[in-house]
JSON list of C-alpha atoms in Angstrom, two decimals:
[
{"chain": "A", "resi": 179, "resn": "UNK", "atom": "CA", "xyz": [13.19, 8.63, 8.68]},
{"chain": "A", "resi": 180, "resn": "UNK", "atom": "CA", "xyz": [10.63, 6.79, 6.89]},
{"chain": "A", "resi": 181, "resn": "UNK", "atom": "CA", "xyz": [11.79, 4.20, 4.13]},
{"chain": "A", "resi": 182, "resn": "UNK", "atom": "CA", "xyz": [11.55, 1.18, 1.82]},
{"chain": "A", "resi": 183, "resn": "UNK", "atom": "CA", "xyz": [13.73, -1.65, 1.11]},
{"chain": "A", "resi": 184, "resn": "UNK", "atom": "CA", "xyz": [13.11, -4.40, -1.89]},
{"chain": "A", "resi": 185, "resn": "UNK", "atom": "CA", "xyz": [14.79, -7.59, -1.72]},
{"chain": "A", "resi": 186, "resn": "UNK", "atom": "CA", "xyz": [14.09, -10.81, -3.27]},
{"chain": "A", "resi": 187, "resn": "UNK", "atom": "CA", "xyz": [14.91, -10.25, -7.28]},
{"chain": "A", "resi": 188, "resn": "UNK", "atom": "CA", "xyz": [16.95, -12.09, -9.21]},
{"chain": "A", "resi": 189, "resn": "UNK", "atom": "CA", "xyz": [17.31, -14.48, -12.45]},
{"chain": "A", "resi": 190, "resn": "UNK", "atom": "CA", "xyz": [14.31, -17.02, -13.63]},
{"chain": "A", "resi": 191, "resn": "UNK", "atom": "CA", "xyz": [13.19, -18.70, -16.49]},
{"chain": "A", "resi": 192, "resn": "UNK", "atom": "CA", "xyz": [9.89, -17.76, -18.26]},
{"chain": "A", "resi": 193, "resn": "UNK", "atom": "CA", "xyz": [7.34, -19.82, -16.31]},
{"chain": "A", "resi": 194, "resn": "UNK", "atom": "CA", "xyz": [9.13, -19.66, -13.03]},
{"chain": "A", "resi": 195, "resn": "UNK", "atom": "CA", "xyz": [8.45, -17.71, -9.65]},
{"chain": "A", "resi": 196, "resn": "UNK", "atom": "CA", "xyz": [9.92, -14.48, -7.78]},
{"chain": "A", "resi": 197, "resn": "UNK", "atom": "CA", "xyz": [8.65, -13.23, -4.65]},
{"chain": "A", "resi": 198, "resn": "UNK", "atom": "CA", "xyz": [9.70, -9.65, -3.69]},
{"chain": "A", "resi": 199, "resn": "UNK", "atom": "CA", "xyz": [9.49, -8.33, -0.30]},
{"chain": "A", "resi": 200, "resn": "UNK", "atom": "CA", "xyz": [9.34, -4.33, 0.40]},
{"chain": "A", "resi": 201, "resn": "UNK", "atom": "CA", "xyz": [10.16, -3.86, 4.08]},
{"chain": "A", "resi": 202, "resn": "UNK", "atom": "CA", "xyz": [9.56, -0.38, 5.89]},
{"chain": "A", "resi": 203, "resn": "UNK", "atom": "CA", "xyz": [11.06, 1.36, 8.32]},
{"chain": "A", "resi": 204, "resn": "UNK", "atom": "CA", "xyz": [10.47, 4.39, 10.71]},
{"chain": "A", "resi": 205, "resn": "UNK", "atom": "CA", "xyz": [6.93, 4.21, 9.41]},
{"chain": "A", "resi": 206, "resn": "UNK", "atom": "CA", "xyz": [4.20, 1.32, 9.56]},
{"chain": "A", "resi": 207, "resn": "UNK", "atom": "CA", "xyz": [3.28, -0.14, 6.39]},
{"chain": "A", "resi": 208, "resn": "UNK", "atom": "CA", "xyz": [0.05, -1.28, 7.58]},
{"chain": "A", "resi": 209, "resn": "UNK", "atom": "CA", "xyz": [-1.34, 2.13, 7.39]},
{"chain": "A", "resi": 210, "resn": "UNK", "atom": "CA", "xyz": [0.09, 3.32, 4.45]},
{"chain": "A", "resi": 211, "resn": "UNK", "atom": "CA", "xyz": [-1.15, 2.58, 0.81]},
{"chain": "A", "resi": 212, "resn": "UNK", "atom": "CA", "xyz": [1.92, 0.94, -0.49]},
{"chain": "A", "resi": 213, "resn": "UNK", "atom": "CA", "xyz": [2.32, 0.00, -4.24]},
{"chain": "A", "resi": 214, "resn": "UNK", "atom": "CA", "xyz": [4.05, -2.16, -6.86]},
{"chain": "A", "resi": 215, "resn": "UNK", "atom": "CA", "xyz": [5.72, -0.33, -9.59]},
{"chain": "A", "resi": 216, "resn": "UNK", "atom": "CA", "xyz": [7.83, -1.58, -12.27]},
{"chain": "A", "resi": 217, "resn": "UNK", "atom": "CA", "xyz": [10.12, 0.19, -14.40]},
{"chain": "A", "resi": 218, "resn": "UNK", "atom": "CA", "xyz": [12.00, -0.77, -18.19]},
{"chain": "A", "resi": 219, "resn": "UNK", "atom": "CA", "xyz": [14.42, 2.13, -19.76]},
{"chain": "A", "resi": 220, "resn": "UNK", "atom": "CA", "xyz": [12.59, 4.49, -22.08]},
{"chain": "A", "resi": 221, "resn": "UNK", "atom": "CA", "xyz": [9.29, 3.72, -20.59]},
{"chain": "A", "resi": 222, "resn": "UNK", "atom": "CA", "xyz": [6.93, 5.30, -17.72]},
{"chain": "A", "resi": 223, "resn": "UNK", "atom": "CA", "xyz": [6.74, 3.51, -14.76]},
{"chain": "A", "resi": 224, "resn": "UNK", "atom": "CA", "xyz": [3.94, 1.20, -14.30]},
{"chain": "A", "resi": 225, "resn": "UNK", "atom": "CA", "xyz": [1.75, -0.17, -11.78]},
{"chain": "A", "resi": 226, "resn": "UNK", "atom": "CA", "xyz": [1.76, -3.61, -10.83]},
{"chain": "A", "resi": 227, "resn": "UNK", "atom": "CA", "xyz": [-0.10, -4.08, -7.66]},
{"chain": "A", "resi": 228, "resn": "UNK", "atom": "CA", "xyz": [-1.14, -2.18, -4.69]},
{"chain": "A", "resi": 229, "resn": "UNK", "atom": "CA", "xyz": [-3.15, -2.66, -1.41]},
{"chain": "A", "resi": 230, "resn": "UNK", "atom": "CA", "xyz": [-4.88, -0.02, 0.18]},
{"chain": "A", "resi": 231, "resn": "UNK", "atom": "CA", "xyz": [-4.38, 1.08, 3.98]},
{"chain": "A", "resi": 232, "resn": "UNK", "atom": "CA", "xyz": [-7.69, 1.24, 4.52]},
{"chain": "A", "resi": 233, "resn": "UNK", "atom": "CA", "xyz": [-9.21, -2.26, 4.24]},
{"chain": "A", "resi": 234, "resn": "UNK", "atom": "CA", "xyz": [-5.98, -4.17, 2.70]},
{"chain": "A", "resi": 235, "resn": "UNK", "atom": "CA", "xyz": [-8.51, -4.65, -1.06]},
{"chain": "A", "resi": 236, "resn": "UNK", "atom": "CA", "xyz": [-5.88, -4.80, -3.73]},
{"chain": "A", "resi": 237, "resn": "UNK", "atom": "CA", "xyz": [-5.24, -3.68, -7.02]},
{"chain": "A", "resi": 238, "resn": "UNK", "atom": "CA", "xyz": [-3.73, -5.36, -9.68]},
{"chain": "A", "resi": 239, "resn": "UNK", "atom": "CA", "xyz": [-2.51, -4.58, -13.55]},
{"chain": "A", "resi": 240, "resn": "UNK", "atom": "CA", "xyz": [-4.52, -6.57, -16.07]},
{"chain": "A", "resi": 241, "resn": "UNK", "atom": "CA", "xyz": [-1.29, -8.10, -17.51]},
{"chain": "A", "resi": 242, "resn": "UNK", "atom": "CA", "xyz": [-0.76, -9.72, -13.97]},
{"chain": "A", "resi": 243, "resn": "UNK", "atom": "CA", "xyz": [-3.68, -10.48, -12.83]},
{"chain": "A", "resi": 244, "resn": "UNK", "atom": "CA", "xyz": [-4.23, -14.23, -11.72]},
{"chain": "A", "resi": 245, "resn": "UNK", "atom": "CA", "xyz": [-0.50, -14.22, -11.64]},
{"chain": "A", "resi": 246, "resn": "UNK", "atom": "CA", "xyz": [1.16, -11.78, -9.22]},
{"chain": "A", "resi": 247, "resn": "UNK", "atom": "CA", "xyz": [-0.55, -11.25, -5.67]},
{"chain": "A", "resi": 248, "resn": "UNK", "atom": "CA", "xyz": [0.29, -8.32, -3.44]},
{"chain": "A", "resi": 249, "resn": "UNK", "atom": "CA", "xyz": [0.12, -9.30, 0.25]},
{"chain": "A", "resi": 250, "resn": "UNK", "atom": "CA", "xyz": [1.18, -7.84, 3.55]},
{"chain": "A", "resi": 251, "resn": "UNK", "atom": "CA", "xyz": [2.71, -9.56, 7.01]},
{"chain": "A", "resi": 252, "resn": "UNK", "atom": "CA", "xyz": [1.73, -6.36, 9.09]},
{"chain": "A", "resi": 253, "resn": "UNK", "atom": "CA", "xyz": [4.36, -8.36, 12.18]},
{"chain": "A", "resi": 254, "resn": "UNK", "atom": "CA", "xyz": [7.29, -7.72, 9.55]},
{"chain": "A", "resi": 255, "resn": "UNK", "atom": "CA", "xyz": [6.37, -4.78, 8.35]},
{"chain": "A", "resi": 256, "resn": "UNK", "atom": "CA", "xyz": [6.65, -6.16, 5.24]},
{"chain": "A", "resi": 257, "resn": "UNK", "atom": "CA", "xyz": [4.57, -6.29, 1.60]},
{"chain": "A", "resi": 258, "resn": "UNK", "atom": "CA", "xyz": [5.19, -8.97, -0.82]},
{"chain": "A", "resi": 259, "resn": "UNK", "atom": "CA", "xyz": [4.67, -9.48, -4.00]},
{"chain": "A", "resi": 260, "resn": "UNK", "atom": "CA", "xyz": [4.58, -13.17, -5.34]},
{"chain": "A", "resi": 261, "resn": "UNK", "atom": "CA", "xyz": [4.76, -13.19, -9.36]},
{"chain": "A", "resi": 262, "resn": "UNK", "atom": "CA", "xyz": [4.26, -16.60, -10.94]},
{"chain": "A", "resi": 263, "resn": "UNK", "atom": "CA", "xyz": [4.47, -17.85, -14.11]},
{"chain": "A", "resi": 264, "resn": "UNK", "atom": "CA", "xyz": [6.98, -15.09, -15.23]},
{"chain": "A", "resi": 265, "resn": "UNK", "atom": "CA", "xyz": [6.94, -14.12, -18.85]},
{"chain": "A", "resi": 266, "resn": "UNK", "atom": "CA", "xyz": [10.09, -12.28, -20.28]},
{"chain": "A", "resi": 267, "resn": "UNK", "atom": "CA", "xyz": [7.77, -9.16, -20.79]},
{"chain": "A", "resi": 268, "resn": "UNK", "atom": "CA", "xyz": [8.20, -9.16, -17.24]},
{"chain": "A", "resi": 269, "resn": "UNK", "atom": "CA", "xyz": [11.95, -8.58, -16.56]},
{"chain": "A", "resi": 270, "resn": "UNK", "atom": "CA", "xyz": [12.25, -5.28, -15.54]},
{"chain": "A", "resi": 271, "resn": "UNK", "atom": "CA", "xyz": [13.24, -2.83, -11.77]},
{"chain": "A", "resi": 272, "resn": "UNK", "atom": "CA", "xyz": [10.11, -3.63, -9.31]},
{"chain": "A", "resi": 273, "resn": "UNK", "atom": "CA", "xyz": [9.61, -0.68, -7.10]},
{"chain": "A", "resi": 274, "resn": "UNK", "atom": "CA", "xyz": [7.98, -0.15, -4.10]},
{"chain": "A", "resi": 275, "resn": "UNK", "atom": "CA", "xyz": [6.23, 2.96, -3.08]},
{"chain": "A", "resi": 276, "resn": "UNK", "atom": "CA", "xyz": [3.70, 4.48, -0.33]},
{"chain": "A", "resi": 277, "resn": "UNK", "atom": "CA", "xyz": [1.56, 7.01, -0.72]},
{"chain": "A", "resi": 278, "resn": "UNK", "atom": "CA", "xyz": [0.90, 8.02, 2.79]},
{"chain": "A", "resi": 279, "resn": "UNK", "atom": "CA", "xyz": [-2.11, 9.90, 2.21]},
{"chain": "A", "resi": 280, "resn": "UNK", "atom": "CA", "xyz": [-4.41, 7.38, 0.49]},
{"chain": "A", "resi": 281, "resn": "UNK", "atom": "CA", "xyz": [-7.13, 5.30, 2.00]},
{"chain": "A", "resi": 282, "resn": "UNK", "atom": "CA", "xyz": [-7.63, 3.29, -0.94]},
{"chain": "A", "resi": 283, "resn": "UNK", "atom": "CA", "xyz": [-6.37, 1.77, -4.27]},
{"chain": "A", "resi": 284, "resn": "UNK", "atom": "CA", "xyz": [-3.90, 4.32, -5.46]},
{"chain": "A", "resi": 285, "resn": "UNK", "atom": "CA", "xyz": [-2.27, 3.83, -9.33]},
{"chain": "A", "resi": 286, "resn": "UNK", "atom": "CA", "xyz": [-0.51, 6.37, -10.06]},
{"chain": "A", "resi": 287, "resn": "UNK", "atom": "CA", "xyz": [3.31, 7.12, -9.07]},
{"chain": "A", "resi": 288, "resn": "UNK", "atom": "CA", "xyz": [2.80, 10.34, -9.21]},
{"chain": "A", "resi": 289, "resn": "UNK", "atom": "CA", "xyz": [0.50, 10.09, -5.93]},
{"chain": "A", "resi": 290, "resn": "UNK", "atom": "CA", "xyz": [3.82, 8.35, -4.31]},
{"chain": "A", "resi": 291, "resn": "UNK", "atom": "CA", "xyz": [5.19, 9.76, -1.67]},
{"chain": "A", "resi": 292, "resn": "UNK", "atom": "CA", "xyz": [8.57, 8.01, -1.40]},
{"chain": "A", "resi": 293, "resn": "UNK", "atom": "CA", "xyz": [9.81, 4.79, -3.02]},
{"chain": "A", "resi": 294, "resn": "UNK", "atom": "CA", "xyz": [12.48, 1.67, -2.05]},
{"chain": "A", "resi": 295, "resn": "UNK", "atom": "CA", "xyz": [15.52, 1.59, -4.45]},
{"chain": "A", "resi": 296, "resn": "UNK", "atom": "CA", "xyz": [13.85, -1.18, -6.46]},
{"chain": "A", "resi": 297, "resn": "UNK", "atom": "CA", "xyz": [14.63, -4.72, -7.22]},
{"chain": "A", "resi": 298, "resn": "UNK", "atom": "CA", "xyz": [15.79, -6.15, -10.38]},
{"chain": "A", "resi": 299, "resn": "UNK", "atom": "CA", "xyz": [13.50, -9.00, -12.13]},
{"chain": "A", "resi": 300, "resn": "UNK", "atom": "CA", "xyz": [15.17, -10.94, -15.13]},
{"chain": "A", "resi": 301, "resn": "UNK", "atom": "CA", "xyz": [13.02, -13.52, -17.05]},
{"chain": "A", "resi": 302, "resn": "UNK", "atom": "CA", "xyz": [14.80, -15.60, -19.30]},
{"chain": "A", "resi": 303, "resn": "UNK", "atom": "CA", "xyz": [13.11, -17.17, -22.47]}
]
């Protein structure tokens, strides 16, 4: 059975660093689109970052860009995300998703095929 496992959140100050990983299992990640999401209550979830199956390009939200990258250690089966220079906008439930049928850059969780049980971020001020 295919799934996804976050680990790696946790309690910073604003300015700080979090690295989430999003490990797979019965499936390979490396050819799977596999996405960032995040998540606050009362709002949609959003995209943060993805990287495509095809030729690993990435995608990321405008609000994180130069800040958060989206990598993948294809020996781990494992996709991280590394978010610097946190901002208390920020704290929110970081999801991981893959949407096994895209080749690229896919955005929308609605195109998800399954998800990780997601990982809470906290930014203090």
């Amino acid at each position: 059975q295919a799934q996804l496992a976050e680990s790696g959140g946790g309690l910073v100050q604003s300015g700080r660093s979090l690295r989430l990983s999003c490990r797979g299992s019965g499936f390979t990640l490396e050819y799977n689109t596999i996405g960032w999401f995040r998540q606050t209550p009362g709002k949609e979830r959003e995209v943060v970052a993805c990287i495509s199956s095809s030729d690993s390009s990435t995608y990321y939200a405008d609000s994180v860009k130069g800040r958060f990258t989206i990598s993948r250690d294809n020996a781990k089966n494992t996709v991280y995300l590394q978010m610097n220079s946190l901002k208390p906008e920020g704290s929110a439930v970081y999801c991981c998703g893959a949407d096994i049928e895209a080749m690229g850059i896919s955005r929308l969780s609605s195109e998800y095929s399954f998800w990780g049980q997601g990982a809470q971020g906290t930014v203090s001020s």
